[in-house]
Coordinates of C-alpha atoms in Angstrom, one line a residue:
Chain A
M390 CA 0.0 0.0 0.0
G391 CA 1.6 3.3 -1.1
T392 CA 1.2 6.9 -0.4
L393 CA -1.0 7.7 -3.4
F394 CA -3.5 5.0 -2.3
N395 CA -3.3 6.3 1.3
E396 CA -4.2 9.8 0.0
L397 CA -7.1 8.4 -2.1
K398 CA -8.4 6.6 1.0
Q399 CA -8.7 9.9 2.8
D400 CA -11.2 11.2 0.2
I401 CA -14.8 10.9 1.4
L402 CA -15.8 10.4 -2.3
Y403 CA -13.6 7.3 -2.3
Q404 CA -14.9 6.1 1.0
H405 CA -18.4 6.3 -0.2
G406 CA -17.8 4.9 -3.6
M407 CA -15.8 1.8 -2.7
N408 CA -17.1 -1.0 -0.6
A409 CA -15.7 -4.2 -2.0
C410 CA -15.7 -4.8 -5.7
L411 CA -16.3 -8.4 -6.9
N412 CA -15.4 -7.5 -10.5
C413 CA -18.6 -8.8 -12.0
G414 CA -18.5 -6.2 -14.7
V415 CA -22.1 -5.0 -14.5
C416 CA -20.8 -1.4 -14.3
T417 CA -19.0 -1.8 -17.6
A418 CA -21.9 -3.5 -19.2
V419 CA -24.3 -0.6 -18.5
C420 CA -21.7 2.2 -18.9
P421 CA -22.3 4.6 -21.9
A422 CA -18.7 5.8 -21.8
A423 CA -17.4 2.2 -22.0
E424 CA -19.4 1.7 -25.1
F425 CA -17.8 4.5 -27.1
N426 CA -14.3 4.8 -25.6
D427 CA -11.3 2.8 -24.4
Y428 CA -12.7 2.8 -20.9
S429 CA -13.9 0.3 -18.4
P430 CA -15.1 1.2 -14.9
R431 CA -14.4 -2.4 -13.9
E432 CA -10.8 -1.9 -14.8
I433 CA -10.7 1.3 -12.7
M434 CA -12.1 -0.5 -9.7
N435 CA -9.6 -3.3 -10.2
I436 CA -6.6 -1.0 -10.3
V437 CA -7.8 0.9 -7.2
Q438 CA -8.4 -2.3 -5.3
S439 CA -4.9 -3.5 -6.0
E440 CA -3.7 -0.6 -3.7
D441 CA -0.6 -0.5 -5.9
D442 CA 0.8 3.0 -6.3
E443 CA 2.5 2.3 -9.6
Q444 CA -0.7 1.2 -11.3
I445 CA -2.6 4.0 -9.7
E446 CA -0.1 6.6 -10.9
D447 CA -0.3 5.2 -14.5
L448 CA -4.1 5.5 -14.2
L449 CA -4.0 9.1 -13.0
K450 CA -1.8 10.0 -15.9
S451 CA -4.0 8.4 -18.5
D452 CA -7.1 9.6 -20.4
K453 CA -9.2 6.9 -18.8
I454 CA -10.5 8.6 -15.7
W455 CA -11.7 11.5 -17.8
Y456 CA -14.0 9.5 -20.0
C457 CA -16.7 8.9 -17.4
G458 CA -19.9 10.9 -18.2
Q459 CA -21.0 10.9 -14.5
C460 CA -24.4 9.4 -15.3
F461 CA -24.1 7.0 -12.3
S462 CA -25.7 4.1 -14.3
C463 CA -23.0 2.0 -12.5
K464 CA -24.3 3.0 -9.1
T465 CA -27.8 1.9 -9.8
R466 CA -26.8 -1.5 -10.9
C467 CA -23.8 -2.5 -8.7
P468 CA -24.8 -5.6 -6.7
R469 CA -22.3 -4.6 -4.0
G470 CA -23.4 -1.0 -3.6
N471 CA -20.2 0.5 -5.0
N472 CA -20.3 3.9 -6.7
T473 CA -17.7 3.8 -9.4
A474 CA -18.6 7.3 -10.6
S475 CA -17.7 8.7 -7.2
V476 CA -14.4 6.7 -7.2
V477 CA -13.7 8.4 -10.5
L478 CA -14.4 11.8 -8.9
A479 CA -11.9 11.0 -6.2
L480 CA -9.3 9.8 -8.7
R481 CA -9.7 12.9 -10.8
R482 CA -9.1 15.1 -7.7
L483 CA -6.0 13.1 -6.8
S484 CA -4.8 13.4 -10.4
I485 CA -5.2 17.2 -10.3
R486 CA -3.6 17.7 -6.9
H487 CA -0.4 15.8 -8.1
G488 CA -0.4 17.4 -11.5
Y489 CA -0.8 14.1 -13.3
F490 CA -3.9 15.3 -15.2
A491 CA -1.6 17.4 -17.4
E492 CA 0.0 14.2 -18.8
S493 CA -3.1 13.2 -20.8
E494 CA -5.0 14.9 -23.6
K495 CA -8.3 14.5 -21.8
G496 CA -6.8 15.5 -18.5
R497 CA -5.5 18.8 -19.9
Q498 CA -9.0 19.7 -20.8
Q499 CA -9.4 20.4 -17.0
L500 CA -8.1 23.9 -17.8
F501 CA -11.4 24.6 -19.6
A502 CA -13.4 23.1 -16.7
K503 CA -11.5 25.4 -14.3
R504 CA -11.8 28.5 -16.5
V505 CA -15.5 27.9 -17.4
F506 CA -17.3 26.1 -14.6
G507 CA -15.0 27.2 -11.8
E508 CA -14.4 30.9 -12.7
N509 CA -18.0 31.3 -13.6
V510 CA -19.1 30.4 -10.1
L511 CA -16.5 32.7 -8.5
K512 CA -17.4 35.6 -10.8
R513 CA -21.2 35.2 -11.2
G514 CA -22.4 32.4 -8.8
Y515 CA -23.4 30.1 -11.7
T516 CA -21.4 27.3 -13.2
L517 CA -22.7 28.1 -16.7
L518 CA -23.5 31.4 -18.3
A519 CA -25.6 32.4 -21.3
E520 CA -22.5 33.6 -23.2
N521 CA -20.8 30.2 -22.9
I522 CA -23.3 28.6 -25.3
T523 CA -21.7 30.1 -28.4
P524 CA -22.8 28.9 -31.9
A525 CA -19.1 28.3 -32.7
H526 CA -18.7 25.8 -29.8
F527 CA -22.2 24.4 -30.1
P528 CA -22.8 24.3 -33.9
E529 CA -25.4 21.5 -33.5
L530 CA -27.8 23.9 -31.9
G531 CA -28.4 25.2 -35.4
E532 CA -29.2 28.4 -37.2
N533 CA -32.1 29.3 -34.9
W534 CA -29.7 29.2 -32.0
E535 CA -27.4 31.6 -33.9
Y536 CA -30.3 34.0 -34.3
Y537 CA -31.2 33.6 -30.6
Y538 CA -27.6 34.1 -29.5
E539 CA -27.3 37.4 -31.5
H540 CA -30.6 38.6 -30.0
R541 CA -30.4 37.0 -26.6
A542 CA -31.3 40.0 -24.5
E543 CA -34.4 40.7 -26.6
M544 CA -35.4 37.0 -27.0
R545 CA -35.2 36.5 -23.2
Q546 CA -37.4 39.6 -22.7
W547 CA -39.9 38.2 -25.2
W548 CA -39.9 34.8 -23.4
D549 CA -40.4 36.5 -20.1
V550 CA -37.1 35.3 -18.8
P551 CA -35.0 38.6 -18.9
M552 CA -31.4 38.2 -18.0
D553 CA -28.8 40.0 -15.8
L554 CA -31.4 41.9 -13.7
E555 CA -29.9 43.4 -10.5
N556 CA -31.3 43.0 -7.0
S557 CA -34.0 40.7 -8.3
P558 CA -34.8 37.0 -8.3
G559 CA -35.1 35.3 -11.6
S560 CA -33.2 33.6 -14.4
H561 CA -29.6 34.5 -15.0
R562 CA -29.8 37.4 -12.5
M563 CA -26.9 39.4 -11.2
I564 CA -26.2 37.9 -7.7
P565 CA -25.4 40.6 -5.2
E566 CA -21.7 41.0 -4.4
K567 CA -22.2 40.2 -0.7
D568 CA -23.7 36.8 -1.6
L569 CA -20.9 36.1 -4.1
D570 CA -18.4 36.9 -1.3
E571 CA -20.0 34.2 0.8
V572 CA -19.7 31.7 -2.0
R573 CA -16.0 32.6 -2.6
R574 CA -15.3 32.1 1.1
I575 CA -16.9 28.7 0.9
Y576 CA -14.9 27.7 -2.1
Q577 CA -11.7 28.9 -0.4
K578 CA -12.4 27.2 2.9
T579 CA -13.4 23.8 1.4
G580 CA -10.4 23.5 -0.9
A581 CA -12.0 24.2 -4.2
I582 CA -9.8 27.2 -4.9
A583 CA -6.7 25.1 -4.1
L584 CA -8.0 22.5 -6.6
M585 CA -8.5 25.1 -9.3
D586 CA -5.0 26.6 -8.6
A587 CA -3.5 23.1 -9.0
V588 CA -4.9 23.0 -12.5
E589 CA -3.2 26.3 -13.6
K590 CA 0.1 25.2 -11.9
G591 CA 0.0 21.7 -13.4
M592 CA -0.6 23.1 -16.9
E593 CA 2.2 25.6 -16.5
K594 CA 4.6 22.9 -15.5
K595 CA 3.6 20.7 -18.4
L596 CA 3.5 23.4 -21.1
G597 CA 6.6 25.2 -19.8
S598 CA 5.2 28.7 -19.1
K599 CA 2.1 30.8 -18.4
A600 CA 2.3 32.1 -21.9
E601 CA 2.0 28.6 -23.3
V602 CA -1.0 27.9 -21.1
E603 CA -2.7 31.0 -22.6
K604 CA -1.9 29.8 -26.1
Y605 CA -3.4 26.4 -25.2
W606 CA -6.5 28.2 -23.9
Q607 CA -6.8 30.5 -26.9
T608 CA -6.5 27.6 -29.3
W609 CA -9.4 26.0 -27.6
L610 CA -11.5 29.2 -27.5
E611 CA -10.8 29.9 -31.2
T612 CA -11.1 26.4 -32.7
G613 CA -13.1 24.5 -30.1
D614 CA -10.5 21.7 -30.2
S615 CA -7.4 21.6 -27.9
R616 CA -5.8 19.1 -30.2
N617 CA -4.9 22.0 -32.5
Y618 CA -2.3 23.0 -29.9
E619 CA 1.0 21.2 -30.2
I620 CA 2.6 20.3 -26.9
P621 CA 6.1 21.9 -26.9
D622 CA 8.9 19.3 -27.3
R623 CA 10.9 19.9 -24.1
Q624 CA 13.3 17.0 -24.4
Chain B
M321 CA -46.0 -10.9 -14.9
K322 CA -44.7 -7.8 -16.7
L323 CA -47.4 -5.6 -15.1
A324 CA -46.9 -7.2 -11.7
G325 CA -43.2 -6.4 -11.8
K326 CA -43.9 -2.8 -12.7
N327 CA -46.5 -2.4 -10.0
Q328 CA -44.2 -3.8 -7.4
A329 CA -41.4 -1.4 -8.4
W330 CA -44.0 1.4 -8.4
E331 CA -45.2 0.5 -4.9
R332 CA -41.6 0.3 -3.5
H333 CA -40.7 3.7 -4.9
Q334 CA -43.2 6.1 -3.7
K335 CA -42.6 9.5 -2.3
H336 CA -44.9 12.2 -1.2
I337 CA -45.0 15.5 -2.9
P338 CA -47.2 18.2 -1.4
T339 CA -50.1 19.1 -3.9
I340 CA -51.8 22.5 -4.1
D341 CA -54.7 21.0 -2.0
E342 CA -52.4 20.4 0.9
E343 CA -51.3 22.8 3.6
G344 CA -48.2 24.5 2.4
G345 CA -48.5 23.0 -1.1
K346 CA -48.9 26.4 -2.7
L347 CA -45.8 28.1 -1.3
W348 CA -42.6 26.9 -2.8
G349 CA -39.0 28.0 -2.9
C350 CA -37.3 27.1 -6.2
F351 CA -33.8 26.8 -7.4
R352 CA -33.1 27.8 -11.0
S353 CA -30.8 25.7 -13.2
C354 CA -27.5 27.1 -14.6
F355 CA -27.8 24.8 -17.6
L356 CA -31.4 25.8 -18.4
Q357 CA -30.8 29.5 -17.9
S358 CA -27.9 29.3 -20.2
A359 CA -29.0 26.8 -22.9
A360 CA -32.8 26.7 -22.7
P361 CA -34.1 29.6 -20.5
Y362 CA -37.7 29.4 -21.9
T363 CA -38.3 26.0 -20.2
E364 CA -38.1 27.6 -16.8
G365 CA -40.2 30.5 -18.1
I366 CA -43.1 28.3 -19.1
G367 CA -42.6 26.2 -15.9
Y368 CA -43.0 29.4 -13.9
K369 CA -46.1 30.5 -15.8
I370 CA -47.9 27.1 -15.3
L371 CA -47.1 26.8 -11.6
K372 CA -48.2 30.4 -10.9
N373 CA -51.1 31.0 -13.3
D374 CA -52.6 27.5 -13.6
L375 CA -51.8 26.0 -10.2
G376 CA -52.0 29.3 -8.2
M377 CA -48.6 28.7 -6.5
E378 CA -46.5 31.4 -5.0
L379 CA -42.8 30.8 -6.0
R380 CA -40.1 32.5 -4.0
E381 CA -36.4 32.8 -4.9
A382 CA -33.8 35.1 -3.5
P383 CA -31.4 37.3 -5.5
G384 CA -28.7 35.7 -3.4
H385 CA -29.4 32.1 -4.3
T386 CA -26.5 30.7 -6.2
S387 CA -25.9 27.7 -8.4
C388 CA -25.6 24.4 -6.4
G389 CA -22.2 24.1 -8.2
A390 CA -22.8 20.5 -9.2
I391 CA -21.7 21.0 -12.8
G392 CA -18.4 22.0 -11.3
Y393 CA -18.5 19.0 -8.9
H394 CA -19.0 16.6 -11.7
G395 CA -16.7 18.7 -13.8
D396 CA -14.0 18.5 -11.1
V397 CA -13.5 22.0 -9.9
S398 CA -15.0 21.6 -6.4
N399 CA -14.9 19.0 -3.6
L400 CA -17.7 17.2 -1.9
E401 CA -17.1 19.5 1.1
T402 CA -17.7 22.5 -1.1
Q403 CA -21.0 21.0 -2.3
M404 CA -22.1 20.5 1.3
V405 CA -21.6 24.0 2.4
V406 CA -23.0 25.6 -0.8
A407 CA -26.2 23.4 -0.4
A408 CA -26.5 24.4 3.2
R409 CA -26.2 28.1 2.2
N410 CA -28.9 27.9 -0.4
F411 CA -31.2 26.0 2.0
S412 CA -30.5 28.6 4.7
V413 CA -31.3 31.5 2.4
A414 CA -34.6 29.9 1.3
H415 CA -35.8 29.1 4.8
H416 CA -34.4 32.0 6.9
E417 CA -34.6 34.8 4.3
L418 CA -37.7 33.7 2.3
G419 CA -39.6 31.8 4.9
V420 CA -40.2 28.7 2.7
D421 CA -40.3 25.1 3.9
N422 CA -40.9 23.4 0.6
L423 CA -38.2 23.5 -2.1
F424 CA -37.8 22.1 -5.6
S425 CA -35.1 22.5 -8.2
F426 CA -35.5 22.9 -12.0
C427 CA -32.3 20.9 -12.6
V428 CA -32.0 17.1 -11.9
T429 CA -28.4 17.4 -11.1
S430 CA -29.2 20.0 -8.4
F431 CA -31.9 17.6 -7.2
A432 CA -29.4 14.7 -6.9
N433 CA -26.7 17.0 -5.4
Y434 CA -29.0 18.3 -2.7
T435 CA -30.3 14.8 -2.0
E436 CA -26.7 13.5 -1.7
M437 CA -25.8 16.2 0.8
I438 CA -29.0 15.6 2.8
K439 CA -28.3 11.9 3.0
L440 CA -24.7 12.5 3.9
W441 CA -25.8 14.8 6.8
E442 CA -28.3 12.2 8.0
E443 CA -25.9 9.2 7.8
E444 CA -22.7 10.9 9.0
P445 CA -23.3 13.4 11.8
E446 CA -19.6 14.5 11.7
W447 CA -20.1 15.9 8.2
R448 CA -23.3 17.6 9.3
E449 CA -21.3 19.2 12.1
Y450 CA -18.6 20.2 9.6
T451 CA -21.2 21.8 7.4
E452 CA -22.9 23.7 10.2
K453 CA -19.6 25.0 11.5
T454 CA -18.2 25.9 8.0
L455 CA -21.4 27.6 7.0
K456 CA -21.4 29.7 10.1
E457 CA -17.7 30.6 9.7
T458 CA -17.9 31.5 6.0
T459 CA -21.4 33.1 5.8
G460 CA -22.7 33.6 9.4
R461 CA -25.8 31.7 8.4
E462 CA -27.8 29.1 10.3
F463 CA -28.0 25.6 9.2
W464 CA -31.4 24.2 8.1
I465 CA -32.5 21.0 6.4
P466 CA -35.6 20.9 4.3
H467 CA -38.2 18.1 4.9
V468 CA -40.3 18.3 1.7
S469 CA -41.3 14.7 1.1
G470 CA -43.3 12.9 3.8
G471 CA -41.7 14.8 6.7
R472 CA -38.3 13.3 6.1
P473 CA -35.2 15.2 5.2
S474 CA -35.5 15.7 1.4
V475 CA -36.1 18.1 -1.5
V476 CA -38.0 17.3 -4.8
H477 CA -37.6 18.1 -8.4
A478 CA -39.9 20.5 -10.4
S479 CA -41.2 17.5 -12.5
D480 CA -42.3 15.9 -9.2
V481 CA -44.5 19.0 -8.5
F482 CA -46.0 18.7 -12.0
F483 CA -46.6 15.0 -11.4
A484 CA -48.3 15.5 -8.1
N485 CA -50.7 18.0 -9.6
R486 CA -51.1 16.2 -12.9
E487 CA -54.9 15.6 -12.6
K488 CA -55.5 19.3 -12.1
L489 CA -53.3 20.2 -15.1
A490 CA -55.0 17.6 -17.3
A491 CA -58.4 18.9 -16.3
K492 CA -57.4 22.4 -17.5
A493 CA -55.8 21.2 -20.7
K494 CA -57.3 22.5 -24.0
Y495 CA -55.7 19.8 -26.0
S496 CA -55.1 16.1 -25.5
L497 CA -52.4 13.6 -26.5
K498 CA -55.1 11.0 -27.5
G499 CA -53.7 9.0 -30.5
V500 CA -50.2 10.3 -29.9
K501 CA -47.4 7.8 -29.1
A502 CA -44.9 9.1 -26.6
V503 CA -42.1 7.8 -24.3
D504 CA -40.3 9.3 -21.4
H505 CA -36.5 9.8 -21.0
I506 CA -35.7 10.3 -17.3
G507 CA -32.6 12.3 -16.4
C508 CA -29.9 10.0 -14.9
H509 CA -29.5 12.3 -12.0
Y510 CA -33.2 12.2 -11.3
G511 CA -33.5 8.4 -11.3
K512 CA -30.2 6.6 -11.2
I513 CA -28.2 8.0 -8.2
F514 CA -30.9 7.6 -5.7
P515 CA -33.6 5.3 -7.1
G516 CA -35.5 5.5 -3.8
E517 CA -36.0 9.2 -4.5
C518 CA -37.3 8.6 -8.0
L519 CA -41.1 8.1 -8.3
G520 CA -41.4 4.5 -9.5
G521 CA -37.7 3.7 -9.2
A522 CA -34.9 3.6 -11.8
E523 CA -36.4 0.9 -14.0
F524 CA -40.1 2.0 -14.2
P525 CA -40.1 5.7 -13.3
Q526 CA -43.5 7.1 -13.2
V527 CA -42.9 10.8 -13.0
L528 CA -43.1 11.6 -16.7
V529 CA -45.2 8.6 -17.8
G530 CA -47.8 9.6 -15.2
L531 CA -47.9 13.1 -16.8
L532 CA -48.1 11.7 -20.3
E533 CA -50.9 9.3 -19.3
A534 CA -52.8 12.0 -17.6
F535 CA -52.8 13.9 -20.9
G536 CA -54.0 10.8 -22.8
A537 CA -50.8 9.7 -24.6
E538 CA -50.1 6.1 -25.6
I539 CA -46.8 5.1 -23.9
V540 CA -44.4 3.0 -25.9
D541 CA -41.3 1.1 -24.7
Y542 CA -38.0 0.5 -26.5
P543 CA -34.8 -1.3 -25.6
E544 CA -32.5 1.7 -25.0
R545 CA -35.1 3.7 -23.1
R546 CA -32.9 4.0 -20.0
H547 CA -29.7 4.7 -21.8
C548 CA -28.1 8.0 -20.8
C549 CA -28.3 10.9 -23.4
G550 CA -24.6 11.3 -23.2
M551 CA -24.6 14.8 -21.8
G552 CA -21.7 13.9 -19.5
F553 CA -20.7 17.4 -18.2
R554 CA -17.1 17.7 -19.6
Q555 CA -18.2 15.5 -22.5
C556 CA -20.9 17.8 -23.9
A557 CA -19.2 21.0 -22.7
F558 CA -16.0 20.6 -24.7
P559 CA -16.7 20.2 -28.5
E560 CA -13.9 17.7 -29.0
N561 CA -15.6 15.3 -26.6
R562 CA -19.1 15.6 -28.0
D563 CA -18.8 12.5 -30.2
Y564 CA -19.7 10.7 -27.0
T565 CA -22.9 12.7 -26.7
A566 CA -23.9 12.3 -30.4
S567 CA -23.2 8.5 -30.2
S568 CA -25.4 8.1 -27.2
V569 CA -28.2 10.0 -28.8
Y570 CA -27.8 8.0 -32.0
K571 CA -27.9 4.7 -30.0
K572 CA -31.1 5.7 -28.3
L573 CA -33.0 7.1 -31.2
K574 CA -32.0 4.2 -33.5
S575 CA -33.5 1.8 -30.9
L576 CA -36.7 3.9 -30.6
K577 CA -37.0 4.1 -34.4
E578 CA -36.6 0.3 -34.8
A579 CA -39.2 -0.4 -32.1
H580 CA -41.7 2.4 -32.8
P581 CA -41.0 4.3 -36.0
D582 CA -44.3 6.2 -35.4
C583 CA -43.3 7.6 -32.0
H584 CA -42.1 11.2 -32.5
L585 CA -42.3 12.5 -28.9
I586 CA -39.9 12.1 -26.0
L587 CA -40.7 13.8 -22.7
T588 CA -37.7 14.8 -20.6
N589 CA -37.1 16.2 -17.1
C590 CA -33.4 16.9 -17.3
P591 CA -31.9 20.1 -18.8
G592 CA -29.1 18.2 -20.5
C593 CA -31.3 15.6 -22.1
T594 CA -33.8 18.3 -23.2
V595 CA -31.1 20.1 -25.1
F596 CA -28.8 17.4 -26.4
L597 CA -31.4 14.7 -27.4
D598 CA -32.7 17.4 -29.8
A599 CA -29.5 19.1 -30.9
E600 CA -27.6 15.9 -31.7
Q601 CA -30.3 14.9 -34.1
G602 CA -29.0 17.8 -36.3
T603 CA -25.4 16.4 -36.1
I604 CA -26.6 12.9 -36.9
K605 CA -28.6 14.2 -39.9
E606 CA -25.5 16.0 -41.2
V607 CA -23.0 13.3 -40.5
L608 CA -24.9 10.1 -41.2
E609 CA -27.8 11.6 -43.3
E610 CA -30.2 9.8 -41.0
E611 CA -33.3 11.6 -39.7
F612 CA -35.3 10.8 -36.6
N613 CA -37.5 13.8 -36.3
V614 CA -38.4 13.0 -32.7
S615 CA -39.5 16.1 -30.8
I616 CA -37.8 16.4 -27.4
L617 CA -40.0 18.4 -24.9
D618 CA -39.6 18.9 -21.3
Y619 CA -42.5 18.4 -18.9
A620 CA -43.2 22.1 -18.6
Q621 CA -43.1 22.8 -22.4
L622 CA -45.4 19.9 -23.1
T623 CA -47.8 20.9 -20.3
G624 CA -47.7 24.5 -21.6
L625 CA -48.6 23.4 -25.1
L626 CA -51.6 21.4 -23.9
L627 CA -52.8 24.2 -21.7
G628 CA -53.0 26.5 -24.7
Y629 CA -49.8 28.6 -24.2
D630 CA -48.2 29.9 -27.4
P631 CA -45.7 27.3 -28.7
F632 CA -43.1 29.9 -29.5
K633 CA -43.5 33.0 -27.3
D634 CA -44.4 31.0 -24.1
C635 CA -43.0 27.5 -24.6
G636 CA -39.9 28.7 -26.4
L637 CA -39.9 26.2 -29.2
N638 CA -38.0 28.7 -31.4
A639 CA -34.6 27.1 -30.9
K640 CA -35.2 23.4 -31.3
V641 CA -33.4 21.6 -34.1
V642 CA -36.3 19.2 -34.8
P643 CA -39.2 21.2 -36.2
I644 CA -42.2 21.3 -33.8
E645 CA -44.9 22.0 -36.4
P646 CA -45.6 18.3 -37.3
L647 CA -46.3 17.5 -33.6
L648 CA -48.5 20.6 -33.3
D649 CA -50.5 19.5 -36.3
K650 CA -50.9 16.0 -34.9
I651 CA -52.2 17.3 -31.6
G652 CA -54.3 20.0 -33.3
I653 CA -52.6 23.0 -31.7
P654 CA -53.0 26.1 -33.9
Y655 CA -50.1 28.4 -34.9
D656 CA -49.7 31.3 -37.4
K657 CA -49.6 29.5 -40.8
S658 CA -49.4 32.8 -42.6
K659 CA -45.8 33.1 -41.4
T660 CA -42.8 31.0 -42.5
A661 CA -41.2 28.6 -40.0
E662 CA -38.3 31.1 -39.8
E663 CA -40.6 34.1 -39.2
R664 CA -42.4 32.2 -36.4
R665 CA -39.1 31.6 -34.7
R666 CA -37.5 35.0 -35.2
P667 CA -39.6 37.8 -33.8
F668 CA -37.1 40.7 -34.2

C-alpha cells in the first residue's frame, strides 16, 4: 500500500464509492462511456483495489479517468453497492492535486473546466453562463440558435425570462456581491480554490510557461479543439 | 407478470410531494438551473407560468441564491465538502430569508446534489457538524435541512411537482395527446443516483409517464429507453468530446425508431437531455444523413402546449433543431400559418 493510495483513502468520495468490488463487470456492461471509448469502470475498480501506487499513478496520468460521463448508471446496478462514478471523482481530484492530469490529452481539458465552470461560479455564482453557449462551440444547436444568440437580450425579454437583472430574483440574474463573497469564502475554505489553482500550476509545469497555457486556452477558445495546440517538445 | 413487476417497483418507490390542495403545497422556494438559464431559458419561463397561473402557486427565490455548483462538482472544480456548504447556504437562504419550507429545483443534477448532501448529513453526523460549522464561519448563516417529502429530510424536483398536480393540469388542458405515441426519457440524476427518491424507481419511473398518461398519450417502450443521453458534463461542454454525446443519442434514437417508427415525442425532465437529445439529431442528420424527427420536450413545455400557451412565445420552441410543427399539427394546436417557419421563430 503506497502513499497515493493512502491519500485516495482519505477522500470521502472514495470512502463512499468503494465498498468491495467483486469485479462482476455490470458497471462496464451498462456504462455509456465504456461503449464508445477505451474505458472500463471495472478496470478502474480493479486497479484501485490493487492498492498498488505504480498502477494507480499510471491510471492518474491516463485519459481513462476523464471518459466517465457521470451518469451513475453504474451506481444503480452495482450488486455490492459501489459507486464507481464517485471513485472516478476521487481519482480525478487526486490526479489534479499531483499534476498528473496534465500528462493526458483528456486530463489537460481540465483547464477549460476550471476557467469555465470554476471561474463562472466565483465571478457570477453560476457554473454556466448564457454567453458560454456560443454557436461556434455548439454548432449542432443550429441556425435558430445563432439567431437567438445574437438577439439573446431581446429574446429573453420576449420569453419573459429577462437576463442580468440586478437585486431581483429570476433567471440569470446578477447575484449581489455580498452573496458572491460568501460563496467565494466557501470555495476557499473547502479547498475548491486550491483544486483550481493546482490546474493552472499543473498546466504551466507541463507546457513550460504561463504564456503557453494562454496559447493552449486561446487555441481551444478559437477552434473548439485543444488538439490543435501542439505540446512543446521539451526533451 | 410484466405488469406485476412494474406495479411492485411502483409500490416500492413512492414519495410524497405536497399538492396544491395540501397545507403549504402552494408556497414553494425554487432553485433555477445554470444549464437551463444558459442553454434553454424558456423552459423555466413556461414552468413558472404554469405553476403560478394555472396551479396558483407562490414561488419564492432570493437574489442571493447561487448555483448548487454541481456542474463544477461533476466537472471536477470543487470538492464534496464545497457542495455540502453551498447546499446548506442555499437552504438557509430559502428558509431564513424567504420563509419557505418546501423546495424544488428545476435541474435534476441539483436535485441529486441536494439529495446527496442531505443523505450525507443524515448518515454521518460529523459531516453535518462540519457543514454547520463551516457555513457559520464563512457566511454567518444558520443551518437548516428541508423536509419536503413525507416529513423526512428531502427536496423534490420540479417535475415531481407537476406529477403531483397532474390531474389538475389535465383537467385544465385544452388539447389532449389521444392518439399520440410518446415515451419518457428520465434524467440520470433524477433516477439513477438515488432510485429511492425517483417516483417508480430507476427501471419503471412514473414521474413523466404519469404526466403523459394524464394527458392521454399512448406510452411505448424500446430497448434503450434508460440509456443515458450522453450529456456527460465535460463531454458535452467541450466540443472535442461531444462525439460521445452524439453517439449516445444515436444509439437511443435508432433503438426507438426500430421499435416504434411512429413515435415522435420524447418527454424529458433533465436540462441536459432536453437540449442534447434534440441538438444531436442535427449532427446525426448532417454526418450520417439519417433523420429521426423526434420532438424532445420537457414536462413544462409539453404541459404548456396542452394548456394552450403559445408554442413559441411561451413554450420557447423557437430554438429546437427538430421542427415542432408536425407535432402541433398532430395534436391539433394552432399556430400562425401565414408566417414561414423562420418568421415564427425570429420575432425581431
